[in-house]
Amino acid sequence: MDIIGQLRSSGVHLWNNRSDANGSALTNTDAYRQAKAHIEAILLIELGARSPLVCRLTKLPRATVKQLYRRIHGRPSPAGQGPFTDAWYLQNGEHMLHANIVWRLNEALEGLKREPSERLINLYEMYVITVDEPLLDVAHVELVPRLLKAGIWLTHSCASCGDYYVSPVTDIENVCPACAMQHLYRCPDCNSALKPHEVGRRVEHCPQCGKRLHHLAT
């Protein structure tokens, strides 16, 4: 069934009939909220969110969300919870760079009053159209603000470019992901290009200015 059919059979059905799953009468406000929750659940599922995440954000019953997921994708929602640590982001610089893009976009949404489900939909859609090749799925996008809220990540000032970025509280390098990636190919001091080197060997000094490359030295 397409998205229009899903809307008709869930959220819009609640609004038209003004009753919940138990048949109890709903006020217009309650009916609107439940219809909105169903529509946002459908959108989140379409974006790739698993059932547990959709349930947590929309407050809809697990059975309802599982049914929506099966009707949209034709299969049950994958088992297991979504990501809950920052291990995946720390695997490489590109992951952290995209996490910082998400952080910036989320900051732009701070002044707007949005329900958690609607906020994630807006945030993920903004992220997808901002980058050429999205690396973060909807679950990893949702986790970025939570890592900051939990105090696992903090805002730092980059010692190289002076811009602000987010990273783990244990970060002592004070170099943003963009600069860290650039420093793999250019000297942090004189910005000259670093020559390719033999596989398995690290560049220890800049061939142009002679400064020791601490971030590349073994």
mmCIF file of C-alpha atoms in Angstrom:
data_model
loop_
_atom_site.group_PDB
_atom_site.id
_atom_site.type_symbol
_atom_site.label_atom_id
_atom_site.label_comp_id
_atom_site.label_asym_id
_atom_site.label_seq_id
_atom_site.Cartn_x
_atom_site.Cartn_y
_atom_site.Cartn_z
ATOM 1 C CA MET A 1 0.000 0.000 0.000
ATOM 2 C CA ASP A 2 1.342 3.458 -0.914
ATOM 3 C CA ILE A 3 1.769 6.376 1.482
ATOM 4 C CA ILE A 4 -1.651 7.809 0.616
ATOM 5 C CA GLY A 5 -3.283 4.536 1.497
ATOM 6 C CA GLN A 6 -1.409 4.440 4.790
ATOM 7 C CA LEU A 7 -2.601 7.919 5.680
ATOM 8 C CA ARG A 8 -6.206 7.062 4.907
ATOM 9 C CA SER A 9 -6.129 3.892 6.950
ATOM 10 C CA SER A 10 -4.478 5.364 10.054
ATOM 11 C CA GLY A 11 -4.210 9.039 10.916
ATOM 12 C CA VAL A 12 -6.966 10.347 8.691
ATOM 13 C CA HIS A 13 -9.248 7.499 9.788
ATOM 14 C CA LEU A 14 -8.852 8.630 13.399
ATOM 15 C CA TRP A 15 -9.690 12.194 12.488
ATOM 16 C CA ASN A 16 -12.771 11.284 10.464
ATOM 17 C CA ASN A 17 -14.164 8.909 13.079
ATOM 18 C CA ARG A 18 -13.074 10.828 16.209
ATOM 19 C CA SER A 19 -12.377 7.615 18.102
ATOM 20 C CA ASP A 20 -9.287 5.816 19.332
ATOM 21 C CA ALA A 21 -8.281 2.178 18.868
ATOM 22 C CA ASN A 22 -10.671 1.165 21.674
ATOM 23 C CA GLY A 23 -13.625 2.963 20.158
ATOM 24 C CA SER A 24 -13.667 5.699 22.807
ATOM 25 C CA ALA A 25 -14.819 9.108 21.664
ATOM 26 C CA LEU A 26 -12.071 11.667 21.110
ATOM 27 C CA THR A 27 -12.191 15.432 21.279
ATOM 28 C CA ASN A 28 -11.090 17.319 18.187
ATOM 29 C CA THR A 29 -7.777 18.099 19.894
ATOM 30 C CA ASP A 30 -7.114 14.469 20.809
ATOM 31 C CA ALA A 31 -8.128 13.270 17.360
ATOM 32 C CA TYR A 32 -5.808 15.801 15.752
ATOM 33 C CA ARG A 33 -2.886 14.751 17.959
ATOM 34 C CA GLN A 34 -3.383 11.063 17.237
ATOM 35 C CA ALA A 35 -3.793 11.662 13.519
ATOM 36 C CA LYS A 36 -0.625 13.780 13.520
ATOM 37 C CA ALA A 37 1.249 11.077 15.457
ATOM 38 C CA HIS A 38 0.192 8.442 12.910
ATOM 39 C CA ILE A 39 1.255 10.607 9.973
ATOM 40 C CA GLU A 40 4.631 11.358 11.576
ATOM 41 C CA ALA A 41 5.111 7.665 12.366
ATOM 42 C CA ILE A 42 4.541 6.841 8.719
ATOM 43 C CA LEU A 43 7.019 9.503 7.604
ATOM 44 C CA LEU A 44 9.657 8.275 10.069
ATOM 45 C CA ILE A 45 9.222 4.692 8.900
ATOM 46 C CA GLU A 46 9.516 5.853 5.295
ATOM 47 C CA LEU A 47 12.805 7.567 6.235
ATOM 48 C CA GLY A 48 14.155 4.308 7.659
ATOM 49 C CA ALA A 49 13.405 4.553 11.381
ATOM 50 C CA ARG A 50 12.886 1.305 13.283
ATOM 51 C CA SER A 51 9.781 0.616 15.332
ATOM 52 C CA PRO A 52 11.356 1.278 18.787
ATOM 53 C CA LEU A 53 12.526 4.741 17.710
ATOM 54 C CA VAL A 54 9.133 5.568 16.186
ATOM 55 C CA CYS A 55 7.341 4.420 19.344
ATOM 56 C CA ARG A 56 9.595 6.510 21.564
ATOM 57 C CA LEU A 57 9.127 9.675 19.525
ATOM 58 C CA THR A 58 5.416 9.456 18.670
ATOM 59 C CA LYS A 59 4.188 7.688 21.863
ATOM 60 C CA LEU A 60 2.079 5.378 19.709
ATOM 61 C CA PRO A 61 1.488 1.784 20.882
ATOM 62 C CA ARG A 62 4.108 -0.726 19.791
ATOM 63 C CA ALA A 63 1.529 -2.873 18.035
ATOM 64 C CA THR A 64 0.314 0.079 15.976
ATOM 65 C CA VAL A 65 3.809 1.040 14.877
ATOM 66 C CA LYS A 66 4.752 -2.546 14.041
ATOM 67 C CA GLN A 67 1.646 -2.848 11.908
ATOM 68 C CA LEU A 68 2.454 0.388 10.087
ATOM 69 C CA TYR A 69 6.036 -0.747 9.499
ATOM 70 C CA ARG A 70 4.928 -4.067 8.017
ATOM 71 C CA ARG A 71 2.354 -2.405 5.761
ATOM 72 C CA ILE A 72 4.897 0.139 4.490
ATOM 73 C CA HIS A 73 7.922 -2.120 3.991
ATOM 74 C CA GLY A 74 6.235 -5.501 3.650
ATOM 75 C CA ARG A 75 8.361 -7.019 6.421
ATOM 76 C CA PRO A 76 8.734 -6.752 10.209
ATOM 77 C CA SER A 77 10.878 -4.025 11.715
ATOM 78 C CA PRO A 78 14.478 -5.172 12.368
ATOM 79 C CA ALA A 79 15.009 -6.443 15.888
ATOM 80 C CA GLY A 80 17.160 -4.643 18.416
ATOM 81 C CA GLN A 81 17.572 -1.097 19.589
ATOM 82 C CA GLY A 82 19.202 1.636 17.555
ATOM 83 C CA PRO A 83 22.651 3.107 18.262
ATOM 84 C CA PHE A 84 23.206 4.355 21.815
ATOM 85 C CA THR A 85 26.973 5.097 21.907
ATOM 86 C CA ASP A 86 29.248 7.322 19.847
ATOM 87 C CA ALA A 87 31.507 4.446 18.733
ATOM 88 C CA TRP A 88 30.281 4.546 15.124
ATOM 89 C CA TYR A 89 30.923 8.292 14.735
ATOM 90 C CA LEU A 90 34.487 7.906 16.034
ATOM 91 C CA GLN A 91 35.405 5.302 13.416
ATOM 92 C CA ASN A 92 36.637 7.968 10.999
ATOM 93 C CA GLY A 93 36.740 11.688 10.321
ATOM 94 C CA GLU A 94 33.943 11.661 7.764
ATOM 95 C CA HIS A 95 31.461 10.287 10.277
ATOM 96 C CA MET A 96 32.357 13.048 12.752
ATOM 97 C CA LEU A 97 32.218 15.673 10.016
ATOM 98 C CA HIS A 98 28.669 14.640 9.128
ATOM 99 C CA ALA A 99 27.735 14.497 12.819
ATOM 100 C CA ASN A 100 28.842 18.122 13.083
ATOM 101 C CA ILE A 101 26.734 19.041 10.073
ATOM 102 C CA VAL A 102 23.744 17.511 11.846
ATOM 103 C CA TRP A 103 24.625 19.467 14.996
ATOM 104 C CA ARG A 104 24.678 22.731 13.034
ATOM 105 C CA LEU A 105 21.336 21.970 11.413
ATOM 106 C CA ASN A 106 19.823 21.029 14.756
ATOM 107 C CA GLU A 107 20.999 24.350 16.201
ATOM 108 C CA ALA A 108 19.071 26.093 13.417
ATOM 109 C CA LEU A 109 15.905 24.325 14.579
ATOM 110 C CA GLU A 110 16.347 25.270 18.241
ATOM 111 C CA GLY A 111 14.074 28.294 18.084
ATOM 112 C CA LEU A 112 11.188 26.396 16.512
ATOM 113 C CA LYS A 113 8.587 24.599 18.609
ATOM 114 C CA ARG A 114 8.407 21.062 17.294
ATOM 115 C CA GLU A 115 7.405 17.720 18.710
ATOM 116 C CA PRO A 116 10.325 15.257 18.869
ATOM 117 C CA SER A 117 9.017 13.220 15.936
ATOM 118 C CA GLU A 118 8.421 16.255 13.728
ATOM 119 C CA ARG A 119 11.789 17.714 14.710
ATOM 120 C CA LEU A 120 13.628 14.570 13.644
ATOM 121 C CA ILE A 121 11.779 14.484 10.333
ATOM 122 C CA ASN A 122 12.774 18.089 9.653
ATOM 123 C CA LEU A 123 16.363 17.509 10.799
ATOM 124 C CA TYR A 124 16.907 14.384 8.724
ATOM 125 C CA GLU A 125 15.383 15.892 5.586
ATOM 126 C CA MET A 126 17.554 19.007 5.995
ATOM 127 C CA TYR A 127 20.645 16.827 6.408
ATOM 128 C CA VAL A 128 19.887 14.744 3.311
ATOM 129 C CA ILE A 129 19.508 17.784 1.065
ATOM 130 C CA THR A 130 22.559 19.525 2.564
ATOM 131 C CA VAL A 131 25.183 16.864 1.808
ATOM 132 C CA ASP A 132 25.968 15.164 -1.493
ATOM 133 C CA GLU A 133 26.227 11.663 -0.027
ATOM 134 C CA PRO A 134 24.539 11.187 3.375
ATOM 135 C CA LEU A 135 26.496 8.879 5.692
ATOM 136 C CA LEU A 136 24.163 9.021 8.696
ATOM 137 C CA ASP A 137 20.881 7.162 8.749
ATOM 138 C CA VAL A 138 17.898 8.567 10.612
ATOM 139 C CA ALA A 139 18.861 6.776 13.854
ATOM 140 C CA HIS A 140 22.391 8.223 13.863
ATOM 141 C CA VAL A 141 20.993 11.676 13.078
ATOM 142 C CA GLU A 142 18.621 11.393 16.048
ATOM 143 C CA LEU A 143 21.441 10.337 18.378
ATOM 144 C CA VAL A 144 23.644 13.402 17.799
ATOM 145 C CA PRO A 145 21.516 15.846 19.862
ATOM 146 C CA ARG A 146 21.075 13.215 22.580
ATOM 147 C CA LEU A 147 24.838 12.765 22.943
ATOM 148 C CA LEU A 148 25.127 16.495 23.577
ATOM 149 C CA LYS A 149 22.171 16.559 25.952
ATOM 150 C CA ALA A 150 23.680 13.688 27.931
ATOM 151 C CA GLY A 151 26.990 15.487 28.241
ATOM 152 C CA ILE A 152 28.878 12.775 26.345
ATOM 153 C CA TRP A 153 29.756 15.310 23.662
ATOM 154 C CA LEU A 154 30.614 18.962 24.223
ATOM 155 C CA THR A 155 31.219 22.030 22.103
ATOM 156 C CA HIS A 156 34.900 22.767 21.476
ATOM 157 C CA SER A 157 36.819 25.545 19.735
ATOM 158 C CA CYS A 158 39.123 24.356 16.955
ATOM 159 C CA ALA A 159 42.733 25.377 17.587
ATOM 160 C CA SER A 160 43.359 25.426 13.843
ATOM 161 C CA CYS A 161 40.458 27.362 12.286
ATOM 162 C CA GLY A 162 38.834 28.816 15.418
ATOM 163 C CA ASP A 163 35.395 27.469 14.539
ATOM 164 C CA TYR A 164 33.197 25.582 16.989
ATOM 165 C CA TYR A 165 32.534 21.873 16.669
ATOM 166 C CA VAL A 166 31.234 18.986 18.771
ATOM 167 C CA SER A 167 33.174 15.937 19.894
ATOM 168 C CA PRO A 168 33.504 13.675 22.958
ATOM 169 C CA VAL A 169 34.152 15.319 26.298
ATOM 170 C CA THR A 170 37.486 13.473 26.362
ATOM 171 C CA ASP A 171 38.705 15.200 23.185
ATOM 172 C CA ILE A 172 42.056 16.911 23.926
ATOM 173 C CA GLU A 173 43.179 17.544 20.347
ATOM 174 C CA ASN A 174 40.930 20.590 19.871
ATOM 175 C CA VAL A 175 40.882 20.127 16.116
ATOM 176 C CA CYS A 176 37.577 20.015 14.246
ATOM 177 C CA PRO A 177 36.871 17.105 11.865
ATOM 178 C CA ALA A 178 37.281 19.284 8.760
ATOM 179 C CA CYS A 179 40.744 20.494 9.806
ATOM 180 C CA ALA A 180 41.746 17.027 10.995
ATOM 181 C CA MET A 181 40.958 15.622 7.559
ATOM 182 C CA GLN A 182 42.803 18.458 5.825
ATOM 183 C CA HIS A 183 45.880 17.915 8.016
ATOM 184 C CA LEU A 184 46.225 14.418 6.595
ATOM 185 C CA TYR A 185 47.258 16.018 3.317
ATOM 186 C CA ARG A 186 48.503 19.488 4.270
ATOM 187 C CA CYS A 187 50.825 20.787 6.978
ATOM 188 C CA PRO A 188 48.915 22.413 9.863
ATOM 189 C CA ASP A 189 51.612 25.124 10.163
ATOM 190 C CA CYS A 190 52.516 26.187 6.617
ATOM 191 C CA ASN A 191 49.607 24.552 4.725
ATOM 192 C CA SER A 192 51.959 23.047 2.158
ATOM 193 C CA ALA A 193 50.961 19.767 0.553
ATOM 194 C CA LEU A 194 52.347 16.641 2.166
ATOM 195 C CA LYS A 195 54.014 14.330 -0.325
ATOM 196 C CA PRO A 196 52.745 10.777 -0.672
ATOM 197 C CA HIS A 197 54.754 8.351 1.419
ATOM 198 C CA GLU A 198 55.404 4.651 1.397
ATOM 199 C CA VAL A 199 52.671 2.362 2.653
ATOM 200 C CA GLY A 200 53.148 1.572 6.329
ATOM 201 C CA ARG A 201 55.339 4.613 7.019
ATOM 202 C CA ARG A 202 54.180 7.880 8.555
ATOM 203 C CA VAL A 203 55.285 11.373 7.587
ATOM 204 C CA GLU A 204 57.013 12.787 10.677
ATOM 205 C CA HIS A 205 58.157 16.219 9.465
ATOM 206 C CA CYS A 206 56.776 18.687 6.935
ATOM 207 C CA PRO A 207 59.067 18.676 3.864
ATOM 208 C CA GLN A 208 58.483 22.412 3.429
ATOM 209 C CA CYS A 209 58.801 23.993 6.908
ATOM 210 C CA GLY A 210 60.355 21.085 8.773
ATOM 211 C CA LYS A 211 57.833 21.191 11.626
ATOM 212 C CA ARG A 212 57.144 17.870 13.327
ATOM 213 C CA LEU A 213 53.744 16.456 12.370
ATOM 214 C CA HIS A 214 52.636 15.136 15.751
ATOM 215 C CA HIS A 215 49.263 13.956 14.470
ATOM 216 C CA LEU A 216 50.921 11.760 11.825
ATOM 217 C CA ALA A 217 54.067 10.631 13.580
ATOM 218 C CA THR A 218 54.144 7.088 14.933
#
